[in-house]
PDB file of C-alpha atoms in Angstrom:
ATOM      1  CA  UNK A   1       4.014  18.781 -20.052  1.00 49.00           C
ATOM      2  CA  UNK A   2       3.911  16.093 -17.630  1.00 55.00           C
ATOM      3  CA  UNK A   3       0.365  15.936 -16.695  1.00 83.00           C
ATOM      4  CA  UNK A   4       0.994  16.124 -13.331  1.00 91.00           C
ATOM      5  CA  UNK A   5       0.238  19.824 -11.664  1.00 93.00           C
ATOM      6  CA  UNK A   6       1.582  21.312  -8.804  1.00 95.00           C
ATOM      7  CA  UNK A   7       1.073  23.689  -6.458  1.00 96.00           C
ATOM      8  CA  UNK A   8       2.845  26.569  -5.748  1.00 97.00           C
ATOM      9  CA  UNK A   9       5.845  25.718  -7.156  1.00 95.00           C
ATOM     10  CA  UNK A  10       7.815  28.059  -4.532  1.00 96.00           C
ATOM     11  CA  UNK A  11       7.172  28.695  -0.821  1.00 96.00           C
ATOM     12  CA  UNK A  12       8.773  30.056   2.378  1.00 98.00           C
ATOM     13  CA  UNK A  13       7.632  29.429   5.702  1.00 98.00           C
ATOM     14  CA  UNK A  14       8.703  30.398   9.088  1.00 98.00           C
ATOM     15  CA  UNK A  15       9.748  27.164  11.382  1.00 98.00           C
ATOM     16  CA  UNK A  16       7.013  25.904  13.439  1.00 98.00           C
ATOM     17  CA  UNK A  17       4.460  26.818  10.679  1.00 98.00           C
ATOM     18  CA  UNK A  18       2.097  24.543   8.335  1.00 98.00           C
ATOM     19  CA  UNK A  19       2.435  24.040   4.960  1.00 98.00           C
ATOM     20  CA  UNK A  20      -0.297  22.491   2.533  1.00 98.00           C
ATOM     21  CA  UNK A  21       1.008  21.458  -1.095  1.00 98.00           C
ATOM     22  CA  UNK A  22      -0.838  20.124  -3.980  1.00 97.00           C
ATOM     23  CA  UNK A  23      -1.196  18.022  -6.610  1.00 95.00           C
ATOM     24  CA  UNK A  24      -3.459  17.559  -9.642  1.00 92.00           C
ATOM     25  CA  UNK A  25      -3.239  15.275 -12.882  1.00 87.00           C
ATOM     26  CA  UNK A  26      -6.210  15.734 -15.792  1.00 78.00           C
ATOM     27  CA  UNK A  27      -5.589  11.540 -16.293  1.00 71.00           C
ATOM     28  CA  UNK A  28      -7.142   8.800 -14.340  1.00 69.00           C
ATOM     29  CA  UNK A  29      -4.637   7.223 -12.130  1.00 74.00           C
ATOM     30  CA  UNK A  30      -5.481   5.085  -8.686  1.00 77.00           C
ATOM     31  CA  UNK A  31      -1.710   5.652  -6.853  1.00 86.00           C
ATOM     32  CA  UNK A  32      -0.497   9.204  -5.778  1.00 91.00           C
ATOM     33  CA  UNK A  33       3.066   9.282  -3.932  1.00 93.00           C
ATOM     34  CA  UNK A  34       5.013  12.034  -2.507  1.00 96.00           C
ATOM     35  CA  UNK A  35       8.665  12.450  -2.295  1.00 96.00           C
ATOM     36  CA  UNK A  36      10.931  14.429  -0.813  1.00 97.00           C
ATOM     37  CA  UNK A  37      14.291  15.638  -2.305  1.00 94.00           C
ATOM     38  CA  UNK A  38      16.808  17.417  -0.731  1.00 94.00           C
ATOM     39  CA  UNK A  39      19.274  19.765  -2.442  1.00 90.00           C
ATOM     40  CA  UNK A  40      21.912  17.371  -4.289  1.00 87.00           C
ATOM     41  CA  UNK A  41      20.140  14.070  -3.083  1.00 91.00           C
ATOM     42  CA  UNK A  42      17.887  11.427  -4.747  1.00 92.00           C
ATOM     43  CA  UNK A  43      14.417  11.404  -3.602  1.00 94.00           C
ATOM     44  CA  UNK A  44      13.229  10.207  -0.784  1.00 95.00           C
ATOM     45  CA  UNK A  45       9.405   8.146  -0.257  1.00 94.00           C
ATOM     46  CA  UNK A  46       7.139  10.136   2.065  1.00 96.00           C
ATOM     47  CA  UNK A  47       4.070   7.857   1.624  1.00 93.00           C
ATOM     48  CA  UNK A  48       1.538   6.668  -1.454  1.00 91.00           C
ATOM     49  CA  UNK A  49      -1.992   6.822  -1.451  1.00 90.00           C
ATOM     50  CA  UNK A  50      -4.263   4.002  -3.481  1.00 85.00           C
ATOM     51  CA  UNK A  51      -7.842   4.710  -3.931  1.00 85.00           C
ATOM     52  CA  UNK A  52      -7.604   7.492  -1.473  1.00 87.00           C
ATOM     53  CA  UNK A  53      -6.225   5.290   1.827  1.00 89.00           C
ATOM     54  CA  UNK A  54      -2.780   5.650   2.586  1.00 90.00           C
ATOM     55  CA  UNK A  55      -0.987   1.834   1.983  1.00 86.00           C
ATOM     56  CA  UNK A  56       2.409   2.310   2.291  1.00 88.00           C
ATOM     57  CA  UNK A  57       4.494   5.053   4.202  1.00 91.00           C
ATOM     58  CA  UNK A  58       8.754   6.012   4.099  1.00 91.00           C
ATOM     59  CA  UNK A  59      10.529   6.743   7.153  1.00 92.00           C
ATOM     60  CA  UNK A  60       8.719   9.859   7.616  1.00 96.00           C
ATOM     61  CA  UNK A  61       7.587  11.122  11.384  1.00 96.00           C
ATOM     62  CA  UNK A  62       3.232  11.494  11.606  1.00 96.00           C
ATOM     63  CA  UNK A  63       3.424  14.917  11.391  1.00 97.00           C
ATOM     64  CA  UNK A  64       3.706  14.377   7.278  1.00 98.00           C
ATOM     65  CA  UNK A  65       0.285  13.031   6.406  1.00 96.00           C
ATOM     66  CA  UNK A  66      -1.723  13.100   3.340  1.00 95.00           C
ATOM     67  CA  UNK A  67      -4.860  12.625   1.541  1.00 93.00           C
ATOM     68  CA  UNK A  68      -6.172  11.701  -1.697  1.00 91.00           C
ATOM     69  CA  UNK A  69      -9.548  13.197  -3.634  1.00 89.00           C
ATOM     70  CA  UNK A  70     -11.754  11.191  -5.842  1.00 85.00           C
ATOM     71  CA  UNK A  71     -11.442  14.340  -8.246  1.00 80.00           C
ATOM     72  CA  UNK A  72      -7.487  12.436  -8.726  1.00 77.00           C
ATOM     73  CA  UNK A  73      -5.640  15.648  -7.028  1.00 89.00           C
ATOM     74  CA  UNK A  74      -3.967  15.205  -3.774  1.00 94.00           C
ATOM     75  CA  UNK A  75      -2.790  16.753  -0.789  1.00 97.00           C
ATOM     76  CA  UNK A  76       0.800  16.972   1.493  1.00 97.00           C
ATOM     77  CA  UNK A  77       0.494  18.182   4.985  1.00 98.00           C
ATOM     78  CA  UNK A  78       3.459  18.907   7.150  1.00 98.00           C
ATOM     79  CA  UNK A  79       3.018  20.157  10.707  1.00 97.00           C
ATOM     80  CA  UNK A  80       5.767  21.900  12.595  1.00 98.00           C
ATOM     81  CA  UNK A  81       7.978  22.937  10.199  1.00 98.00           C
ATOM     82  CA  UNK A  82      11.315  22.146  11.240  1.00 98.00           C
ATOM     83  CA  UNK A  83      14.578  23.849   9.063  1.00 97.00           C
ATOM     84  CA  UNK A  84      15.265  20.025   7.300  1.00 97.00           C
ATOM     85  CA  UNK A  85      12.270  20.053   6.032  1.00 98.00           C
ATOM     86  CA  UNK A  86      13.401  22.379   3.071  1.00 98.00           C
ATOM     87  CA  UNK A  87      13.353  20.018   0.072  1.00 97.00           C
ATOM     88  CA  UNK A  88      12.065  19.454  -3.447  1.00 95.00           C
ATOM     89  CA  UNK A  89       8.587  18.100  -2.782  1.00 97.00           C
ATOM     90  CA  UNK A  90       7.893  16.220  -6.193  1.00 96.00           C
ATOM     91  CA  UNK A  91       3.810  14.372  -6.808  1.00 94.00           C
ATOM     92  CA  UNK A  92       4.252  11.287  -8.749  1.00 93.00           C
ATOM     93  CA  UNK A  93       1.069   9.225 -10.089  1.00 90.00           C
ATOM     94  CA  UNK A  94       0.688   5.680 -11.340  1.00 84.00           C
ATOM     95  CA  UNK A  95      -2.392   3.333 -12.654  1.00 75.00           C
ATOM     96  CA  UNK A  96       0.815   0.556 -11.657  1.00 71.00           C
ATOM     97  CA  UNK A  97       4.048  -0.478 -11.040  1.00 66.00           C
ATOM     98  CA  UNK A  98       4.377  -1.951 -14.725  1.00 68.00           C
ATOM     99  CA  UNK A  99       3.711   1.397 -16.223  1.00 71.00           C
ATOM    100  CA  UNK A 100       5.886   3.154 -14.094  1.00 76.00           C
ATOM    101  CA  UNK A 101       5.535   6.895 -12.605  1.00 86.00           C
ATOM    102  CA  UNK A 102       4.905  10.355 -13.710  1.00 89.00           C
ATOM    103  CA  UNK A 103       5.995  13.255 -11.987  1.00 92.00           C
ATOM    104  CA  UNK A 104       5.193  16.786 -11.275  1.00 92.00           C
ATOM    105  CA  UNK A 105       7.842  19.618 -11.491  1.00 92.00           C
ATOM    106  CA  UNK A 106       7.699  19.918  -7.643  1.00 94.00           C
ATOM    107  CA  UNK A 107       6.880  22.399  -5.093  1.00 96.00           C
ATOM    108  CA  UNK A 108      10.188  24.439  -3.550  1.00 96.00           C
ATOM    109  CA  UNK A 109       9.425  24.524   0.081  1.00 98.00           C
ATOM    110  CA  UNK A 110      12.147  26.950   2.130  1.00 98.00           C
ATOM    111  CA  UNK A 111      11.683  26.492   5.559  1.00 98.00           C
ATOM    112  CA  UNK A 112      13.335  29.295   7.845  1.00 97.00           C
TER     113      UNK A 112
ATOM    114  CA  UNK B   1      15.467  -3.316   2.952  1.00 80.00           C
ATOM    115  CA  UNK B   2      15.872  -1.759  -0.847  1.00 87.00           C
ATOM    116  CA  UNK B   3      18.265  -0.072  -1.682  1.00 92.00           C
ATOM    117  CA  UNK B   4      19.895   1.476  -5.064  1.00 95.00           C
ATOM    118  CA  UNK B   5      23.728   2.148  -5.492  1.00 96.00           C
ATOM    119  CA  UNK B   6      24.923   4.205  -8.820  1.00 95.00           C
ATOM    120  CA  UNK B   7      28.097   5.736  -9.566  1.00 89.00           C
ATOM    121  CA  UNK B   8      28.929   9.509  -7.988  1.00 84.00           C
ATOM    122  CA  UNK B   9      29.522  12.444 -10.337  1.00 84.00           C
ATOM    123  CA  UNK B  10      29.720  14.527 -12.330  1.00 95.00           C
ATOM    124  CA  UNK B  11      31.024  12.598 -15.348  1.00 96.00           C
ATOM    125  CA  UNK B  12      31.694  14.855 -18.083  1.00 97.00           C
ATOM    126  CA  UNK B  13      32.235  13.659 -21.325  1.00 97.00           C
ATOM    127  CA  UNK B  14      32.736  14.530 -24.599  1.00 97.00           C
ATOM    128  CA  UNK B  15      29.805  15.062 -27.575  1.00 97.00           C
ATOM    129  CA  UNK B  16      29.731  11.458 -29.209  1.00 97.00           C
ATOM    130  CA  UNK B  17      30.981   9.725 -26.703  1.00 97.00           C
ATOM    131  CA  UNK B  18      29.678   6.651 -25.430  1.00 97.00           C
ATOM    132  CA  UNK B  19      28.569   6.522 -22.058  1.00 97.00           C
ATOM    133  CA  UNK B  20      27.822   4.296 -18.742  1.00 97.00           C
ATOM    134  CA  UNK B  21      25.878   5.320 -15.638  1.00 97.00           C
ATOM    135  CA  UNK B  22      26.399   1.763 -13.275  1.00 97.00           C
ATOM    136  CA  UNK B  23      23.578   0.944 -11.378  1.00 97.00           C
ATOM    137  CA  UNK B  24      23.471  -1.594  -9.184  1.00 97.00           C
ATOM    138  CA  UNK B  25      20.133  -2.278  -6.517  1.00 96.00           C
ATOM    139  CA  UNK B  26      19.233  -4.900  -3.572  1.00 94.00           C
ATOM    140  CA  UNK B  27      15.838  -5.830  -2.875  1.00 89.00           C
ATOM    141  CA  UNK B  28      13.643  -8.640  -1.313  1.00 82.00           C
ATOM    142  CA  UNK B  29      11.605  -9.174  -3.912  1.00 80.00           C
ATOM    143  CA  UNK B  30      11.293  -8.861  -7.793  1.00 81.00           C
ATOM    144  CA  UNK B  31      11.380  -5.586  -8.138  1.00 89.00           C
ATOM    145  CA  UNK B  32      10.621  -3.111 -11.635  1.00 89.00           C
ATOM    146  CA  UNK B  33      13.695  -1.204 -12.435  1.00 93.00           C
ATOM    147  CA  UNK B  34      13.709   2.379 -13.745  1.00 94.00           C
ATOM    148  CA  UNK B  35      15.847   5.195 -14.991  1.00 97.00           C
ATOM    149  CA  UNK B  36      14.511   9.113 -14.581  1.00 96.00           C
ATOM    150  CA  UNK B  37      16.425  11.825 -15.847  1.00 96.00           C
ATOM    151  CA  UNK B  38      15.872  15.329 -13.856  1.00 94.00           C
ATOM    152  CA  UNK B  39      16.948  18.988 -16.413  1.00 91.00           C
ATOM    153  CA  UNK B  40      18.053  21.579 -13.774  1.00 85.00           C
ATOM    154  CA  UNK B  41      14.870  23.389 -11.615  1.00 80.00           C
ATOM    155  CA  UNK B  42      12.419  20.196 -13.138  1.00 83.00           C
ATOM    156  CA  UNK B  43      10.555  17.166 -11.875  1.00 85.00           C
ATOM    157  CA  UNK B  44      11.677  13.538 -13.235  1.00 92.00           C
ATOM    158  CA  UNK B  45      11.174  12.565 -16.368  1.00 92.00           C
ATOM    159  CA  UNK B  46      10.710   8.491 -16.655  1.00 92.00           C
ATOM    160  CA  UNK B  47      13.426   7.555 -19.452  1.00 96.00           C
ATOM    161  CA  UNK B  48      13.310   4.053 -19.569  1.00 95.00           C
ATOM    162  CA  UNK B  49      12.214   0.832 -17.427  1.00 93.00           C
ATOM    163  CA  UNK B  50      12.479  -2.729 -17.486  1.00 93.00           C
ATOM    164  CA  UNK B  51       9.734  -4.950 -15.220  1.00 89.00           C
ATOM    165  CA  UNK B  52      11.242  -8.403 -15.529  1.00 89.00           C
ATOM    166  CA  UNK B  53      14.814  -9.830 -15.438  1.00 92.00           C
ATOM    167  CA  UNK B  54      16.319  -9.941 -19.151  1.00 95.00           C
ATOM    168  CA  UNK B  55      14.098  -7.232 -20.510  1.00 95.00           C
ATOM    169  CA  UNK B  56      15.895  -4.203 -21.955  1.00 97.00           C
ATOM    170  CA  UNK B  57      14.571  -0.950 -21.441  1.00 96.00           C
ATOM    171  CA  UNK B  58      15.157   1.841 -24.011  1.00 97.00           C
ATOM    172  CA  UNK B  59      14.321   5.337 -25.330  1.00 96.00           C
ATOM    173  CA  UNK B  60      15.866   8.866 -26.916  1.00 95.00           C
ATOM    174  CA  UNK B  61      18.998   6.433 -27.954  1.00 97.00           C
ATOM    175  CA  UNK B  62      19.742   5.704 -24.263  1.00 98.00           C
ATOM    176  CA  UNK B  63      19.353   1.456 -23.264  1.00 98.00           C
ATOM    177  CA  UNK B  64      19.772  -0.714 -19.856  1.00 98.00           C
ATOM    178  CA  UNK B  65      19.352  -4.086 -19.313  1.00 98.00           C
ATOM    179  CA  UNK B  66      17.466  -5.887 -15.982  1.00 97.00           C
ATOM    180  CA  UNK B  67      20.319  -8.066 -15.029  1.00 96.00           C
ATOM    181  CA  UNK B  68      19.247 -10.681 -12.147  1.00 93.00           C
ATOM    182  CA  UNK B  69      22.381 -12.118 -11.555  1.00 94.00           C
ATOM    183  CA  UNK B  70      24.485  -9.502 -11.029  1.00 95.00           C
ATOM    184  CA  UNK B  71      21.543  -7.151  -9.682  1.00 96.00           C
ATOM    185  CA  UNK B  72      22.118  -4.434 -12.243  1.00 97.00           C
ATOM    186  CA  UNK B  73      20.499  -2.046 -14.533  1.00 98.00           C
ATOM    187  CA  UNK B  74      23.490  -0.175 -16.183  1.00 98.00           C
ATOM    188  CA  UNK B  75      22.303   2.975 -18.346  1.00 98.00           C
ATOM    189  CA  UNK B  76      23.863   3.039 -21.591  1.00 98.00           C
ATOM    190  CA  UNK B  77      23.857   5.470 -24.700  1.00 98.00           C
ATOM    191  CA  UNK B  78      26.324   5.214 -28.280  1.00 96.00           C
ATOM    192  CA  UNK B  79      26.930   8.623 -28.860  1.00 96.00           C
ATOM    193  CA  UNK B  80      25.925  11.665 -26.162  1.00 97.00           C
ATOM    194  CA  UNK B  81      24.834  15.091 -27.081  1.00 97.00           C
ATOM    195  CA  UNK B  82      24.890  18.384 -24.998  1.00 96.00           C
ATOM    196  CA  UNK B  83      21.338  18.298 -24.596  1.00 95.00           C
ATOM    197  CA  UNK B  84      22.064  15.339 -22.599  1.00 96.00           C
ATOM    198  CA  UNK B  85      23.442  16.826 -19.973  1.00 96.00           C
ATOM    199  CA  UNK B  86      21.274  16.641 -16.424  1.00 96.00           C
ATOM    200  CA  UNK B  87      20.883  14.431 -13.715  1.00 96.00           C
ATOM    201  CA  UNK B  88      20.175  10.410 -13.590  1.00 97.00           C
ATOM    202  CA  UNK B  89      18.725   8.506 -11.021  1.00 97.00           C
ATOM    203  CA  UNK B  90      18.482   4.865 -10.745  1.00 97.00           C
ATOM    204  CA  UNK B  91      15.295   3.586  -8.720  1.00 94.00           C
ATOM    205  CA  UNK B  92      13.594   0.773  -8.099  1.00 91.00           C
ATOM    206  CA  UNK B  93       9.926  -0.085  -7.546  1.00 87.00           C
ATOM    207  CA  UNK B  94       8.685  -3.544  -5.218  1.00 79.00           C
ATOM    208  CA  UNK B  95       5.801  -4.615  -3.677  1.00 65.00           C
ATOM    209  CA  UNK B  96       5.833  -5.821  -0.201  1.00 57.00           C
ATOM    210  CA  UNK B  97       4.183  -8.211   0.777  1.00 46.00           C
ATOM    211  CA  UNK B  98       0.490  -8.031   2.226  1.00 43.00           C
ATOM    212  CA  UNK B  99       0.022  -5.448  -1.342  1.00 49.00           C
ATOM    213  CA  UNK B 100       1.172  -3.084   0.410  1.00 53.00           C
ATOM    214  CA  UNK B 101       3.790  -0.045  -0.935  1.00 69.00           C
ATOM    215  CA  UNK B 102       7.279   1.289  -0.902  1.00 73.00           C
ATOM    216  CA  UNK B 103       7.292   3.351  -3.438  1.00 84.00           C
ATOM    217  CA  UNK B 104      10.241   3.792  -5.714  1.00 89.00           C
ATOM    218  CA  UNK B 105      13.701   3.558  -3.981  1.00 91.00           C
ATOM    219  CA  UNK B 106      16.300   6.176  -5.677  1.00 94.00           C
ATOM    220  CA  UNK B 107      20.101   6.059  -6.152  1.00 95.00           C
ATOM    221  CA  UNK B 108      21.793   9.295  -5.130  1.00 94.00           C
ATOM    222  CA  UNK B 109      21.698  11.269  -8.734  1.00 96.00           C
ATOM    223  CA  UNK B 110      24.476  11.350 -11.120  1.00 96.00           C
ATOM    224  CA  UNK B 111      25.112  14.258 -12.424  1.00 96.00           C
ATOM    225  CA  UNK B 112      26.242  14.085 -16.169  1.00 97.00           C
ATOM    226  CA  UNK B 113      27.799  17.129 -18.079  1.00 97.00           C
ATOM    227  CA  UNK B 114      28.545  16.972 -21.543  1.00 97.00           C
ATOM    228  CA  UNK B 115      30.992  19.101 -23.166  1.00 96.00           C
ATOM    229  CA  UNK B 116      30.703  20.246 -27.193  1.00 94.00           C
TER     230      UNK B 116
END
């Protein structure tokens, strides 16, 4: 048990769609990031949210945005679904570099 | 920018073996050095980390040591076991400057498969 809750865990949408994924974690933190894995890769930084304003962002086009809730949970949004972006989409929270990050099992999003 | 190199699998090994995952990482600042291990259809687990050059990170038997001066942050373990086997990724975390965020920068996986 990570602490770290995500939702769904699979999903397929049709290309051109939009997809809305979720994360939740029952601990305080004040940093949620998202990442993006691809099949046999390492994961890649989407962006990272502190105190719910976005402050740092990966080499990811606008139509990936984001949003964090004072309630701790989180949000991915990815406009125009386009067939690369099927990936592992994995939440990660931290209260800090120093203490590292904790992630969630991921969402499986099949794009087709 | 960052970056994080670490050897290509799969290694397979034998049960008690000792084993090395290399690990080696470039970035601007002073980064915090981790080590997440990934158990087929899961997230990443954190496994070990190390904040500051010299300090040793370690956990379930498994060690790795922040090494400034050759930028490094090899993953060692004595003796492996079969429930060992998964995938390792080496990442590191730095701030940029302004306080701003990069997140964690990942190495490409290596994928470890021990044998009984």
């Amino acid at each position: 048990e990570t602490g770290v809750t995500q939702s769904p865990t699979h999903l397929i949408k049709t290309r051109g769609q939009q997809v809305t994924l979720r994360c939740s974690s029952q601990s305080g933190h004040n940093t949620v990031s998202w990442y993006q894995q691809a099949l046999g890769q390492g994961p890649q930084f989407i962006f990272q949210y502190y105190r719910e304003e976005e402050n740092g962002r990966g080499n990811f086009p606008p139509r990936f945005s984001g949003l964090q809730f004072p309630n701790y949970s989180s949000e991915l949004n990815v406009n125009a679904l386009e067939l690369d972006d099927s990936a592992l989409y994995l939440c990660a929270i931290s209260q800090g570099i120093e203490h590292g990050y904790t992630f969630g099992s991921g969402t499986r999003l099949t794009v087709v | 920018g960052n970056s994080v190199t670490q050897m290509e699998g799969p290694v397979t090994l034998s049960e008690e073996a000792f084993l090395t995952i290399n690990c080696t990482y470039t970035a601007t600042g002073y980064p915090s050095l981790f080590w997440y291990v990934q158990y087929p259809g899961e997230g990443l687990q954190l496994l070990l980390k190390a904040t500051k050059a010299d300090d040793k990170g370690s956990n379930k038997g498994f060690e790795a040591t922040y090494r400034k001066e050759t930028t490094s942050f090899h993953l060692e373990k004595g003796s492996v076991q079969v429930s060992d086997s998964a995938v390792y990724f080496c990442a590191l975390s730095d701030l940029v400057s302004g306080g701003g965020a990069d997140g964690l920068t990942f190495g490409k996986g290596t994928h470890l498969i021990i044998q009984p």
